[in-house]
PDB file of C-alpha atoms in Angstrom:
ATOM      1  CA  UNK A  24      99.433 -40.327-147.484  1.00 35.00           C
ATOM      2  CA  UNK A  25      96.004 -39.504-149.211  1.00 44.00           C
ATOM      3  CA  UNK A  26      92.674 -40.861-148.229  1.00 56.00           C
ATOM      4  CA  UNK A  27      90.065 -42.429-150.244  1.00 74.00           C
ATOM      5  CA  UNK A  28      86.472 -41.951-149.373  1.00 83.00           C
ATOM      6  CA  UNK A  29      83.971 -44.780-149.184  1.00 90.00           C
ATOM      7  CA  UNK A  30      80.506 -44.767-147.816  1.00 93.00           C
ATOM      8  CA  UNK A  31      78.910 -46.833-145.150  1.00 92.00           C
ATOM      9  CA  UNK A  32      75.348 -46.615-146.675  1.00 94.00           C
ATOM     10  CA  UNK A  33      76.662 -46.762-150.272  1.00 95.00           C
ATOM     11  CA  UNK A  34      73.776 -47.788-152.807  1.00 97.00           C
ATOM     12  CA  UNK A  35      75.966 -50.383-154.330  1.00 97.00           C
ATOM     13  CA  UNK A  36      74.112 -53.718-155.502  1.00 97.00           C
ATOM     14  CA  UNK A  37      76.868 -55.203-157.441  1.00 98.00           C
ATOM     15  CA  UNK A  38      80.130 -54.576-159.194  1.00 98.00           C
ATOM     16  CA  UNK A  39      81.197 -56.413-162.338  1.00 99.00           C
ATOM     17  CA  UNK A  40      84.621 -56.799-163.694  1.00 99.00           C
ATOM     18  CA  UNK A  41      84.242 -58.292-167.306  1.00 99.00           C
ATOM     19  CA  UNK A  42      87.133 -59.628-169.559  1.00 99.00           C
ATOM     20  CA  UNK A  43      86.384 -60.857-173.255  1.00 98.00           C
ATOM     21  CA  UNK A  44      88.352 -62.346-175.812  1.00 97.00           C
ATOM     22  CA  UNK A  45      87.472 -63.382-179.461  1.00 95.00           C
ATOM     23  CA  UNK A  46      86.016 -66.869-180.018  1.00 94.00           C
ATOM     24  CA  UNK A  47      84.920 -68.472-183.282  1.00 90.00           C
ATOM     25  CA  UNK A  48      81.088 -68.517-183.901  1.00 90.00           C
ATOM     26  CA  UNK A  49      78.463 -69.783-186.341  1.00 86.00           C
ATOM     27  CA  UNK A  50      75.599 -68.154-187.949  1.00 75.00           C
ATOM     28  CA  UNK A  51      74.716 -64.986-189.847  1.00 71.00           C
ATOM     29  CA  UNK A  52      75.699 -61.585-188.733  1.00 78.00           C
ATOM     30  CA  UNK A  53      73.189 -60.256-186.253  1.00 78.00           C
ATOM     31  CA  UNK A  54      72.219 -63.859-185.289  1.00 79.00           C
ATOM     32  CA  UNK A  55      72.911 -65.723-182.103  1.00 83.00           C
ATOM     33  CA  UNK A  56      76.743 -66.105-181.637  1.00 90.00           C
ATOM     34  CA  UNK A  57      76.738 -69.739-181.372  1.00 90.00           C
ATOM     35  CA  UNK A  58      80.111 -71.185-180.412  1.00 91.00           C
ATOM     36  CA  UNK A  59      81.842 -73.362-183.185  1.00 83.00           C
ATOM     37  CA  UNK A  60      84.583 -75.915-182.957  1.00 70.00           C
ATOM     38  CA  UNK A  61      85.619 -78.644-180.328  1.00 68.00           C
ATOM     39  CA  UNK A  62      84.863 -77.945-176.711  1.00 86.00           C
ATOM     40  CA  UNK A  63      87.807 -79.937-175.543  1.00 92.00           C
ATOM     41  CA  UNK A  64      90.095 -76.866-175.280  1.00 94.00           C
ATOM     42  CA  UNK A  65      87.454 -74.986-173.391  1.00 95.00           C
ATOM     43  CA  UNK A  66      87.039 -78.081-171.053  1.00 96.00           C
ATOM     44  CA  UNK A  67      90.901 -78.073-170.434  1.00 97.00           C
ATOM     45  CA  UNK A  68      90.944 -74.419-169.606  1.00 98.00           C
ATOM     46  CA  UNK A  69      87.699 -74.810-167.403  1.00 98.00           C
ATOM     47  CA  UNK A  70      89.123 -77.683-165.318  1.00 98.00           C
ATOM     48  CA  UNK A  71      92.679 -75.943-164.758  1.00 98.00           C
ATOM     49  CA  UNK A  72      90.732 -72.612-163.581  1.00 99.00           C
ATOM     50  CA  UNK A  73      88.433 -74.701-161.447  1.00 99.00           C
ATOM     51  CA  UNK A  74      91.310 -76.341-159.555  1.00 98.00           C
ATOM     52  CA  UNK A  75      92.827 -73.009-158.812  1.00 98.00           C
ATOM     53  CA  UNK A  76      89.639 -71.357-157.674  1.00 98.00           C
ATOM     54  CA  UNK A  77      88.837 -74.351-155.619  1.00 98.00           C
ATOM     55  CA  UNK A  78      92.462 -73.949-153.874  1.00 98.00           C
ATOM     56  CA  UNK A  79      91.226 -70.443-153.137  1.00 97.00           C
ATOM     57  CA  UNK A  80      88.083 -71.417-151.349  1.00 98.00           C
ATOM     58  CA  UNK A  81      85.688 -71.283-154.242  1.00 98.00           C
ATOM     59  CA  UNK A  82      84.074 -74.609-153.432  1.00 98.00           C
ATOM     60  CA  UNK A  83      80.816 -74.203-154.896  1.00 98.00           C
ATOM     61  CA  UNK A  84      80.298 -74.689-158.606  1.00 98.00           C
ATOM     62  CA  UNK A  85      77.181 -73.955-160.727  1.00 98.00           C
ATOM     63  CA  UNK A  86      76.641 -74.754-164.311  1.00 97.00           C
ATOM     64  CA  UNK A  87      74.453 -71.907-165.827  1.00 97.00           C
ATOM     65  CA  UNK A  88      73.747 -73.472-169.244  1.00 94.00           C
ATOM     66  CA  UNK A  89      72.234 -76.884-169.301  1.00 92.00           C
ATOM     67  CA  UNK A  90      74.377 -79.608-171.092  1.00 88.00           C
ATOM     68  CA  UNK A  91      71.688 -79.987-173.979  1.00 85.00           C
ATOM     69  CA  UNK A  92      71.498 -76.271-174.637  1.00 89.00           C
ATOM     70  CA  UNK A  93      73.340 -74.309-177.394  1.00 87.00           C
ATOM     71  CA  UNK A  94      76.472 -72.581-176.111  1.00 90.00           C
ATOM     72  CA  UNK A  95      76.803 -68.883-176.988  1.00 93.00           C
ATOM     73  CA  UNK A  96      79.730 -66.878-177.151  1.00 94.00           C
ATOM     74  CA  UNK A  97      80.335 -64.244-174.302  1.00 96.00           C
ATOM     75  CA  UNK A  98      77.682 -65.996-172.177  1.00 96.00           C
ATOM     76  CA  UNK A  99      78.920 -67.298-168.634  1.00 98.00           C
ATOM     77  CA  UNK A 100      78.702 -71.094-168.493  1.00 97.00           C
ATOM     78  CA  UNK A 101      80.121 -71.699-165.055  1.00 98.00           C
ATOM     79  CA  UNK A 102      79.854 -69.954-161.669  1.00 99.00           C
ATOM     80  CA  UNK A 103      82.232 -70.194-158.877  1.00 99.00           C
ATOM     81  CA  UNK A 104      81.582 -68.956-155.329  1.00 98.00           C
ATOM     82  CA  UNK A 105      82.734 -69.529-151.705  1.00 97.00           C
ATOM     83  CA  UNK A 106      80.131 -71.330-149.378  1.00 96.00           C
ATOM     84  CA  UNK A 107      77.443 -69.336-147.362  1.00 93.00           C
ATOM     85  CA  UNK A 108      78.588 -65.880-148.990  1.00 93.00           C
ATOM     86  CA  UNK A 109      76.793 -64.229-151.823  1.00 94.00           C
ATOM     87  CA  UNK A 110      80.111 -62.592-153.148  1.00 96.00           C
ATOM     88  CA  UNK A 111      82.590 -62.569-154.529  1.00 97.00           C
ATOM     89  CA  UNK A 112      81.850 -64.608-157.641  1.00 98.00           C
ATOM     90  CA  UNK A 113      83.792 -65.705-160.563  1.00 99.00           C
ATOM     91  CA  UNK A 114      82.105 -66.543-163.937  1.00 99.00           C
ATOM     92  CA  UNK A 115      83.672 -68.177-167.006  1.00 99.00           C
ATOM     93  CA  UNK A 116      82.230 -69.008-170.448  1.00 98.00           C
ATOM     94  CA  UNK A 117      83.529 -68.998-174.203  1.00 96.00           C
ATOM     95  CA  UNK A 118      85.177 -65.631-174.670  1.00 97.00           C
ATOM     96  CA  UNK A 119      84.257 -64.265-171.114  1.00 98.00           C
ATOM     97  CA  UNK A 120      85.411 -64.180-167.549  1.00 99.00           C
ATOM     98  CA  UNK A 121      83.678 -62.017-164.776  1.00 99.00           C
ATOM     99  CA  UNK A 122      84.518 -61.265-161.309  1.00 99.00           C
ATOM    100  CA  UNK A 123      81.485 -60.114-159.340  1.00 98.00           C
ATOM    101  CA  UNK A 124      81.327 -58.445-155.987  1.00 98.00           C
ATOM    102  CA  UNK A 125      78.633 -56.668-153.885  1.00 97.00           C
ATOM    103  CA  UNK A 126      77.476 -56.076-150.293  1.00 94.00           C
ATOM    104  CA  UNK A 127      78.144 -57.039-147.507  1.00 91.00           C
ATOM    105  CA  UNK A 128      81.653 -58.459-148.608  1.00 90.00           C
ATOM    106  CA  UNK A 129      82.596 -55.471-150.817  1.00 94.00           C
ATOM    107  CA  UNK A 130      84.204 -52.677-149.011  1.00 92.00           C
ATOM    108  CA  UNK A 131      86.317 -50.709-151.412  1.00 95.00           C
ATOM    109  CA  UNK A 132      88.117 -51.142-154.725  1.00 96.00           C
ATOM    110  CA  UNK A 133      91.380 -51.442-152.813  1.00 95.00           C
ATOM    111  CA  UNK A 134      90.218 -54.303-150.804  1.00 95.00           C
ATOM    112  CA  UNK A 135      88.610 -56.038-153.670  1.00 97.00           C
ATOM    113  CA  UNK A 136      91.654 -55.608-156.155  1.00 98.00           C
ATOM    114  CA  UNK A 137      93.537 -58.534-154.925  1.00 98.00           C
ATOM    115  CA  UNK A 138      90.424 -60.843-155.507  1.00 98.00           C
ATOM    116  CA  UNK A 139      90.594 -59.500-159.203  1.00 98.00           C
ATOM    117  CA  UNK A 140      94.236 -59.960-159.434  1.00 99.00           C
ATOM    118  CA  UNK A 141      94.134 -63.628-158.271  1.00 98.00           C
ATOM    119  CA  UNK A 142      91.164 -64.442-160.585  1.00 98.00           C
ATOM    120  CA  UNK A 143      92.962 -62.929-163.510  1.00 99.00           C
ATOM    121  CA  UNK A 144      96.273 -64.660-162.736  1.00 99.00           C
ATOM    122  CA  UNK A 145      94.277 -68.113-162.545  1.00 99.00           C
ATOM    123  CA  UNK A 146      92.702 -67.334-165.793  1.00 99.00           C
ATOM    124  CA  UNK A 147      95.829 -66.617-167.595  1.00 98.00           C
ATOM    125  CA  UNK A 148      97.904 -69.339-166.004  1.00 98.00           C
ATOM    126  CA  UNK A 149      95.546 -72.162-167.196  1.00 98.00           C
ATOM    127  CA  UNK A 150      94.921 -70.883-170.479  1.00 97.00           C
ATOM    128  CA  UNK A 151      95.780 -73.729-172.958  1.00 96.00           C
ATOM    129  CA  UNK A 152      98.014 -72.891-175.856  1.00 94.00           C
ATOM    130  CA  UNK A 153      95.680 -74.464-178.202  1.00 92.00           C
ATOM    131  CA  UNK A 154      92.992 -71.780-177.166  1.00 92.00           C
ATOM    132  CA  UNK A 155      94.792 -69.330-179.435  1.00 91.00           C
ATOM    133  CA  UNK A 156      94.075 -66.342-177.402  1.00 95.00           C
ATOM    134  CA  UNK A 157      96.651 -63.792-178.006  1.00 94.00           C
ATOM    135  CA  UNK A 158      94.906 -60.794-176.476  1.00 97.00           C
ATOM    136  CA  UNK A 159      91.900 -59.780-174.688  1.00 98.00           C
ATOM    137  CA  UNK A 160      89.582 -57.577-176.705  1.00 97.00           C
ATOM    138  CA  UNK A 161      87.370 -55.946-174.005  1.00 97.00           C
ATOM    139  CA  UNK A 162      87.900 -54.907-170.268  1.00 98.00           C
ATOM    140  CA  UNK A 163      84.973 -53.215-168.361  1.00 98.00           C
ATOM    141  CA  UNK A 164      84.165 -52.148-164.925  1.00 99.00           C
ATOM    142  CA  UNK A 165      80.316 -51.952-164.190  1.00 99.00           C
ATOM    143  CA  UNK A 166      78.580 -50.666-160.863  1.00 99.00           C
ATOM    144  CA  UNK A 167      74.906 -51.205-160.430  1.00 98.00           C
ATOM    145  CA  UNK A 168      73.472 -48.900-157.620  1.00 98.00           C
ATOM    146  CA  UNK A 169      69.923 -48.803-156.198  1.00 97.00           C
ATOM    147  CA  UNK A 170      68.931 -45.655-154.316  1.00 97.00           C
ATOM    148  CA  UNK A 171      66.309 -46.762-152.110  1.00 95.00           C
ATOM    149  CA  UNK A 172      63.810 -44.611-150.135  1.00 94.00           C
ATOM    150  CA  UNK A 173      66.262 -44.093-147.123  1.00 93.00           C
ATOM    151  CA  UNK A 174      68.597 -42.210-149.440  1.00 96.00           C
ATOM    152  CA  UNK A 175      65.600 -40.600-151.427  1.00 95.00           C
ATOM    153  CA  UNK A 176      64.086 -39.101-148.291  1.00 93.00           C
ATOM    154  CA  UNK A 177      60.626 -39.683-149.577  1.00 90.00           C
ATOM    155  CA  UNK A 178      61.019 -38.028-152.891  1.00 93.00           C
ATOM    156  CA  UNK A 179      59.688 -39.975-155.949  1.00 92.00           C
ATOM    157  CA  UNK A 180      62.281 -41.257-158.344  1.00 94.00           C
ATOM    158  CA  UNK A 181      61.482 -38.756-160.831  1.00 91.00           C
ATOM    159  CA  UNK A 182      61.827 -35.811-158.431  1.00 92.00           C
ATOM    160  CA  UNK A 183      64.988 -37.659-156.960  1.00 96.00           C
ATOM    161  CA  UNK A 184      66.679 -37.906-160.450  1.00 95.00           C
ATOM    162  CA  UNK A 185      65.904 -34.329-161.048  1.00 93.00           C
ATOM    163  CA  UNK A 186      66.490 -32.451-157.794  1.00 95.00           C
ATOM    164  CA  UNK A 187      69.001 -34.721-155.969  1.00 96.00           C
ATOM    165  CA  UNK A 188      71.169 -36.131-158.770  1.00 97.00           C
ATOM    166  CA  UNK A 189      70.726 -33.114-161.172  1.00 95.00           C
ATOM    167  CA  UNK A 190      69.669 -35.338-164.167  1.00 94.00           C
ATOM    168  CA  UNK A 191      66.980 -33.873-166.083  1.00 86.00           C
ATOM    169  CA  UNK A 192      65.224 -34.870-169.274  1.00 77.00           C
ATOM    170  CA  UNK A 193      64.172 -31.732-171.403  1.00 74.00           C
ATOM    171  CA  UNK A 194      60.555 -31.711-172.372  1.00 73.00           C
ATOM    172  CA  UNK A 195      58.728 -29.153-174.464  1.00 77.00           C
ATOM    173  CA  UNK A 196      56.722 -26.760-171.959  1.00 69.00           C
ATOM    174  CA  UNK A 197      53.432 -27.929-170.832  1.00 79.00           C
ATOM    175  CA  UNK A 198      53.838 -31.837-171.680  1.00 78.00           C
ATOM    176  CA  UNK A 199      54.235 -32.930-168.143  1.00 75.00           C
ATOM    177  CA  UNK A 200      50.769 -31.165-167.347  1.00 79.00           C
ATOM    178  CA  UNK A 201      49.368 -34.322-168.960  1.00 83.00           C
ATOM    179  CA  UNK A 202      50.639 -36.486-166.077  1.00 78.00           C
ATOM    180  CA  UNK A 203      48.248 -37.484-163.345  1.00 79.00           C
ATOM    181  CA  UNK A 204      50.928 -36.955-160.877  1.00 76.00           C
ATOM    182  CA  UNK A 205      54.546 -36.227-160.938  1.00 73.00           C
ATOM    183  CA  UNK A 206      55.048 -39.275-158.414  1.00 73.00           C
ATOM    184  CA  UNK A 207      53.761 -41.586-161.173  1.00 78.00           C
ATOM    185  CA  UNK A 208      56.275 -40.525-163.958  1.00 79.00           C
ATOM    186  CA  UNK A 209      58.647 -43.232-164.605  1.00 86.00           C
ATOM    187  CA  UNK A 210      61.904 -41.762-166.225  1.00 86.00           C
ATOM    188  CA  UNK A 211      64.614 -43.612-168.111  1.00 93.00           C
ATOM    189  CA  UNK A 212      67.849 -41.916-168.975  1.00 94.00           C
ATOM    190  CA  UNK A 213      70.713 -43.370-171.056  1.00 96.00           C
ATOM    191  CA  UNK A 214      74.004 -41.890-172.202  1.00 95.00           C
ATOM    192  CA  UNK A 215      77.127 -43.299-173.868  1.00 96.00           C
ATOM    193  CA  UNK A 216      80.147 -41.266-174.777  1.00 95.00           C
ATOM    194  CA  UNK A 217      84.041 -41.619-175.399  1.00 95.00           C
ATOM    195  CA  UNK A 218      86.296 -40.476-172.745  1.00 94.00           C
ATOM    196  CA  UNK A 219      88.861 -37.821-173.007  1.00 87.00           C
ATOM    197  CA  UNK A 220      91.735 -40.545-173.025  1.00 77.00           C
ATOM    198  CA  UNK A 221      93.934 -42.134-175.549  1.00 74.00           C
ATOM    199  CA  UNK A 222      92.822 -45.484-174.583  1.00 81.00           C
ATOM    200  CA  UNK A 223      89.591 -46.157-176.757  1.00 87.00           C
ATOM    201  CA  UNK A 224      87.454 -46.002-173.382  1.00 95.00           C
ATOM    202  CA  UNK A 225      83.855 -44.992-173.076  1.00 97.00           C
ATOM    203  CA  UNK A 226      81.290 -44.559-170.455  1.00 97.00           C
ATOM    204  CA  UNK A 227      77.981 -45.795-170.359  1.00 98.00           C
ATOM    205  CA  UNK A 228      75.558 -44.366-167.975  1.00 98.00           C
ATOM    206  CA  UNK A 229      71.855 -45.215-167.460  1.00 98.00           C
ATOM    207  CA  UNK A 230      69.218 -44.357-164.900  1.00 97.00           C
ATOM    208  CA  UNK A 231      65.792 -46.112-164.608  1.00 96.00           C
ATOM    209  CA  UNK A 232      63.142 -47.022-162.141  1.00 95.00           C
ATOM    210  CA  UNK A 233      62.870 -50.587-161.045  1.00 95.00           C
ATOM    211  CA  UNK A 234      63.262 -53.325-158.502  1.00 94.00           C
ATOM    212  CA  UNK A 235      66.210 -55.360-157.753  1.00 92.00           C
ATOM    213  CA  UNK A 236      66.179 -58.617-155.791  1.00 84.00           C
ATOM    214  CA  UNK A 237      63.582 -58.554-152.866  1.00 82.00           C
ATOM    215  CA  UNK A 238      63.176 -54.915-152.884  1.00 84.00           C
ATOM    216  CA  UNK A 239      59.607 -53.964-151.772  1.00 84.00           C
ATOM    217  CA  UNK A 240      59.502 -50.656-153.744  1.00 86.00           C
ATOM    218  CA  UNK A 241      60.428 -49.383-157.119  1.00 92.00           C
ATOM    219  CA  UNK A 242      63.963 -47.454-156.691  1.00 95.00           C
ATOM    220  CA  UNK A 243      66.310 -45.417-158.729  1.00 97.00           C
ATOM    221  CA  UNK A 244      68.484 -47.882-160.498  1.00 98.00           C
ATOM    222  CA  UNK A 245      71.924 -46.414-161.599  1.00 98.00           C
ATOM    223  CA  UNK A 246      74.049 -48.600-164.058  1.00 98.00           C
ATOM    224  CA  UNK A 247      77.559 -47.151-165.028  1.00 99.00           C
ATOM    225  CA  UNK A 248      80.145 -49.031-167.157  1.00 99.00           C
ATOM    226  CA  UNK A 249      83.642 -47.946-168.162  1.00 98.00           C
ATOM    227  CA  UNK A 250      84.882 -49.975-171.051  1.00 98.00           C
ATOM    228  CA  UNK A 251      88.133 -50.256-173.172  1.00 96.00           C
ATOM    229  CA  UNK A 252      87.566 -51.998-176.442  1.00 91.00           C
ATOM    230  CA  UNK A 253      90.945 -52.533-177.766  1.00 93.00           C
ATOM    231  CA  UNK A 254      93.463 -55.184-177.967  1.00 95.00           C
ATOM    232  CA  UNK A 255      94.930 -55.851-174.391  1.00 96.00           C
ATOM    233  CA  UNK A 256      98.061 -58.210-173.770  1.00 96.00           C
ATOM    234  CA  UNK A 257      96.969 -61.357-171.899  1.00 98.00           C
ATOM    235  CA  UNK A 258      98.724 -59.861-168.882  1.00 98.00           C
ATOM    236  CA  UNK A 259      97.442 -59.276-165.277  1.00 98.00           C
ATOM    237  CA  UNK A 260      99.195 -56.058-164.792  1.00 98.00           C
ATOM    238  CA  UNK A 261      98.004 -54.465-167.907  1.00 97.00           C
ATOM    239  CA  UNK A 262      94.488 -55.445-167.259  1.00 98.00           C
ATOM    240  CA  UNK A 263      94.749 -54.261-163.703  1.00 98.00           C
ATOM    241  CA  UNK A 264      96.097 -50.834-164.932  1.00 97.00           C
ATOM    242  CA  UNK A 265      92.884 -50.460-167.199  1.00 97.00           C
ATOM    243  CA  UNK A 266      90.584 -51.489-164.267  1.00 98.00           C
ATOM    244  CA  UNK A 267      92.168 -49.200-161.751  1.00 98.00           C
ATOM    245  CA  UNK A 268      91.672 -46.241-164.172  1.00 96.00           C
ATOM    246  CA  UNK A 269      88.032 -47.460-164.720  1.00 97.00           C
ATOM    247  CA  UNK A 270      87.509 -47.360-160.808  1.00 97.00           C
ATOM    248  CA  UNK A 271      88.919 -43.631-160.511  1.00 96.00           C
ATOM    249  CA  UNK A 272      86.791 -42.653-163.342  1.00 96.00           C
ATOM    250  CA  UNK A 273      83.604 -44.151-162.162  1.00 97.00           C
ATOM    251  CA  UNK A 274      84.343 -43.161-158.551  1.00 96.00           C
ATOM    252  CA  UNK A 275      84.731 -39.502-159.725  1.00 95.00           C
ATOM    253  CA  UNK A 276      81.461 -39.582-161.718  1.00 96.00           C
ATOM    254  CA  UNK A 277      79.641 -41.182-158.768  1.00 97.00           C
ATOM    255  CA  UNK A 278      81.161 -38.369-156.397  1.00 96.00           C
ATOM    256  CA  UNK A 279      80.035 -35.581-158.438  1.00 96.00           C
ATOM    257  CA  UNK A 280      76.722 -37.002-159.149  1.00 97.00           C
ATOM    258  CA  UNK A 281      75.548 -37.759-155.561  1.00 97.00           C
ATOM    259  CA  UNK A 282      76.895 -34.566-153.975  1.00 96.00           C
ATOM    260  CA  UNK A 283      73.800 -33.916-152.188  1.00 96.00           C
ATOM    261  CA  UNK A 284      73.777 -37.414-150.621  1.00 97.00           C
ATOM    262  CA  UNK A 285      77.198 -37.737-149.238  1.00 96.00           C
ATOM    263  CA  UNK A 286      76.173 -36.947-145.509  1.00 96.00           C
ATOM    264  CA  UNK A 287      73.368 -39.413-145.824  1.00 96.00           C
ATOM    265  CA  UNK A 288      75.717 -42.120-147.103  1.00 96.00           C
ATOM    266  CA  UNK A 289      78.200 -41.638-144.122  1.00 94.00           C
ATOM    267  CA  UNK A 290      81.434 -41.133-145.750  1.00 92.00           C
ATOM    268  CA  UNK A 291      84.549 -43.219-144.318  1.00 88.00           C
ATOM    269  CA  UNK A 292      87.834 -42.353-145.260  1.00 76.00           C
ATOM    270  CA  UNK A 293      90.310 -45.025-146.015  1.00 63.00           C
ATOM    271  CA  UNK A 294      94.098 -44.443-146.516  1.00 50.00           C
ATOM    272  CA  UNK A 295      95.131 -45.256-150.070  1.00 50.00           C
ATOM    273  CA  UNK A 296      97.368 -48.366-150.519  1.00 50.00           C
TER     274      UNK A 296
END
């Protein structure tokens, strides 16, 4: 049996599974996608989903959009969570469903996958026929990591990106001489490219400097998203197949990028399920 490696001191802040489907909107192209039509079908879907999630222990419900505010497509309207723990979280809106995870509850994809599966099953089982959702249009998996001082070993964010992660931004010779100090350079790096797969998949990779939550210092923030933008059957198994592949790609990307940090992150082998 093969073993998968996770890390005791992984830099993970949040993992987000996102599923989208097409909804009717008002407005001009490029404008805000205000949801059109009656909300009754959405309400039926919401109440069915809420009941299923409540039975699974997600007893806390938060409305994210005020009742008197316009409702936009692909914007979470409701959030479901378990009492007294930050994760996991389900979010539901017009054309969007997300499943969010993070520390301390998230251990590995294999451990989290059943939560994804049960959420998808609840979403699909309570979809009203009148919703006219024949397929999903997007499935994505996003990881947000923050490399704090402990993993950077005192390096500035600029030096850490360059020397530890191997990510460099080419500049004409001598231009960085204008900087007061290398430690004060605030780099931003963004990359998006289609993958070598026959699945209309792409990877978006971003590095920046910032603070997340109650962080006391500016850290290196890494944002990695695998996305499939094609018609997906409204079927749990098909969506999970896409997400499993997304995890494998992102995990491989992360492993190669952080090669110098593996010892500091403390590898833990887990037997593949």
